[in-house]
Each structure stands twice: as C-alpha cells, then as structure tokens.
Amino acid sequence: MMRTRPLKVALLGCGVVGSEVARIMTTHADDLAARIGAPVELAGVAVRRPSKVREGIDPALITTDATALVKRGDIDVVIEVIGGIEPARTLIRTAFEHGASVVSANKALLAEDGAALHAAAEQQGRDLYYEAAVAGAIPLVRPLRESLAGDKVNRVLGIVNGTTNFILDKMDTSGAGYSEALDEATALGYAEADPTADVEGFDAAAKAAILAGIAFHTRVRIGDVHREGITEVTAADIASARRMGCTVKLLAICERAADGQSVTARVHPAMIPLSHPLASVREAYNAVFVEAEAAGQLMFYGPGAGGAPTASAVLGDLVAVCRNKLNAAPGPGESAYTRLPVSPMGDVVTRYHISLDVADKPGVLAQVATAFAEQDVSIDTVRQQGRQDGSGEASLVVVTHRAPDSALSGIVEALRKLDTVRGVASIMRVEGE
C-alpha cells in the first residue's frame, strides 16, 4: 500500500547534473513513487545564481540559502551535487543533524573526508549514498558494497575518467598529439576550460580512493593514492605501445597485497595489451574491471560522466534511501573493519617501458643492460632503431620484467650517468598482463 504523504527532497546545486535530477524527478514522478512506495516532492533547490532561468523548476523553490534549506526539519533527503569541499561538507553534516539522509555525487569530498561523514551519518541514524561519485551511470559502488559483500575483492582496475580516455583514444586512433586531442575534447564539451583535475589525475585519484576503501573494507584517502596525469604522454609513446600490441590508458589501480596485509591505490598512464577488455573502451566511456576471489573477473562499463548518466545514478540512490526511510532502517554504512595500511608506490611490483635516446655505436646495449642489472631488474625485450638524420643517435626501447617500483629511480639515475645515453625520452608502466 502506497503512503500518500510525500517524502520531501532538497536539491543542492542545479547545474548540469542537478537540473537533470530535477527533470527526472518531475517527468518520472509516478514511476518513482511506485518504486519507492510513496511520492517524492522536490521541496527546495539551492543555487548561487537565482536569476538564471531553470526550465521545468518552479521559481518558488529556488533559494540561495542552502543552510536554511537543509535545516528546515521537514526534509527527508538532501541531494548534494554542488561539488568541492566547502560548503558541501558543512551542509551534509547539517542535513544529518536535522533529520535528512544524503545522496551525493561529490567524489572530492568523499575521498578527503568520507570517514568523518560516514561517522556523522551513523551517529544520526541517516544514510549516505554516493553511487554517482565514482563512475557516472555505471552501477559500481553498490555492487562492491552490497553484491560482493560476501566475497573477497583482490583488485580493481579501471578507466574512471572520460576526459582522459577521450584524449588518449584520439591520440591512438588519429595520431594526434596531446594538445590537439585536448583541444578536440574541449570543443566537444568533454574537457573543462581548466582541465587540470582530469588530465593531472586528481579526479581519477579521488575515485580510486573511494573504490579502494569499499573494495578492501579499509580507509583510503586521496592523499594515499599515487597520482600521475597524462600531460607527458606523447604521440611517440602511443606509437610505441601500438608496436607492442598495446594501447595507453589512464588507469586507476587498487590492489590487495599478495599476503593480504596491505593495499595500494594508484593512478597513472599505462600500456595495456589490446587483448585486455579495458583496451577496447573508447572515447569518453568508463569501465572498471573487478577481480574477486569467488566471483572471478567482472567488468562494469558505461558512460562515466554527463548530466543524464550521473543523474541516473543519483536517482537510483534516491530510491534506495527513500525506501530505507519508509522502513526506518538505514542502509549499509562504512565498512572499514580490516584497517589495512596503504603501502607506498615503491612497494608496487610492475613492468616498465623505458624509451632512451642513445649514441648509435657498439657497446651501448651492454652498458644499458648493466644499469638495469645493477638495480636487480631483468629485461624482457629491447628494440633499437638508428636515426637517418646523420646525428649518430638511435632510439632504444627497453621493456622489463616485473620489479618493485622503487627500482625505477635507481635505474633512471644509473642511465643518466652513462655517456652513451643522451636522454630518457619517456617512462611508462605496463599493466594488464
């Protein structure tokens, strides 16, 4: 039997995502009510620019006083899509204190202060849901938090930023350089006017922190995540990857150590074989590969950004939170019982693809091989190609076997001491094998 009194929802932010949330709540009101067991009512929308015309939203609902809105006391659920750390953090905590559960898409805040927010929600008996914070429309947080709750997840490997995937895909398919591909991404609306958060890996690092925390039942903050962006990836790197039967992706990688006593979380560009499922993820799409002990290998794929896809995830959380509200039983909160330490990047075991500019003469390869051997890193393959410009130099590409990442700095230092090495053109890790 459906309850007639509506559940009241406050919306904080009405930009690309917020406006889609409001639209879907209006156009799908009957369906949402049937799925929840009670109607939902948009009771207020907090914005910074009240004069802006917002189609389909009653102007009487618009307010610039977000604090007053979440303090009303009759609000059942607050949807936070304003982003950033403050005032979002204070508004969410205030919502809990005044009786509301929260649905958020705020990856930066959750990666920075998720533990405190979960504690505040638990103290007040409220829900904190954030499916939209990680991979847009892709159902990922709930499967990790609920569907795989009885399993042991060992690894999460994914493409979680659509902007960087679009740029790298264009560099691979068209031969464009980084700047050209970024310009195209900006023109199509995939990249912001200031793309730093995306191209330097901050966005992906926040998502990696959230995923690692859920997957391994431990607390991981964004500061624990090793981060590298894609700004140094060149057309030559892409071409070299292609010659190896690989492509280049910005990956978020969260792993449980082999002994199960620690975890690692990292974001960096890497070469992956074309045979790997993630290699076929094109343009601005996201995909996450999960490896669990009992379930095996699972892949989640779909649009990772955009107003409508992200709003879909927000509304899914809204339905779940409203059902919990009707049943007077909060959903699952933070699970951090393992308290595993986060190991530094130097402990990660990986492979390297190192491109060198060297003198084109006998004995160079022997010197380079010795530099690797001194760091106890064995070489898998070597490719050397002389240049036809009369410079007397050559390009030398070395691909190693797996070794601790801590060996990388020693290798680079040793190579730079060689008089036959003119420079280290690029270094990239090789994953997915």
Coordinates of N, CA, C and O in Angstrom, one line a residue, residues 17 65 71 74 125 132 197 201 238 271 275 317 338 372 377:
V17 N 24.2 18.4 -13.7 CA 23.6 17.2 -13.1 C 22.3 17.6 -12.3 O 21.3 16.9 -12.5
D65 N 19.9 30.3 0.1 CA 20.2 30.0 1.4 C 20.2 28.5 1.6 O 19.2 27.9 2.1
K71 N 18.2 22.9 7.0 CA 17.8 23.0 8.4 C 16.3 23.0 8.7 O 15.8 23.0 9.8
D74 N 11.8 19.4 7.9 CA 10.8 18.5 7.2 C 11.4 17.9 6.0 O 10.7 17.2 5.2
G125 N 21.8 8.2 12.6 CA 21.0 7.2 12.0 C 20.5 7.5 10.6 O 19.4 7.2 10.2
A132 N 26.9 8.0 -7.7 CA 27.3 8.9 -8.8 C 28.7 9.5 -8.6 O 29.2 10.2 -9.5
A197 N 42.0 19.0 -13.2 CA 41.6 17.9 -12.3 C 41.5 16.6 -13.1 O 41.8 15.5 -12.5
G201 N 45.1 13.8 -13.2 CA 44.7 12.6 -12.5 C 44.1 12.8 -11.1 O 43.8 11.8 -10.4
I238 N 52.4 6.6 -27.7 CA 51.3 5.8 -28.3 C 51.7 4.9 -29.4 O 51.3 3.7 -29.5
M271 N 50.5 1.2 -20.4 CA 50.3 0.4 -21.6 C 49.6 -0.9 -21.2 O 50.0 -1.5 -20.3
S275 N 44.5 -7.2 -26.1 CA 43.6 -8.3 -25.7 C 42.8 -8.1 -24.4 O 41.9 -8.8 -24.1
D317 N 20.1 6.1 -6.2 CA 20.4 6.2 -4.7 C 19.2 6.8 -4.0 O 18.9 6.5 -2.9
T338 N 38.9 -3.9 8.3 CA 40.2 -4.5 8.1 C 41.4 -3.6 8.6 O 42.4 -4.1 8.9
F372 N 70.5 -1.8 -15.7 CA 69.3 -2.5 -15.2 C 69.7 -3.6 -14.2 O 69.0 -3.8 -13.2
V377 N 66.9 -5.6 -11.9 CA 65.7 -5.6 -12.8 C 66.1 -6.3 -14.1 O 67.1 -5.8 -14.8

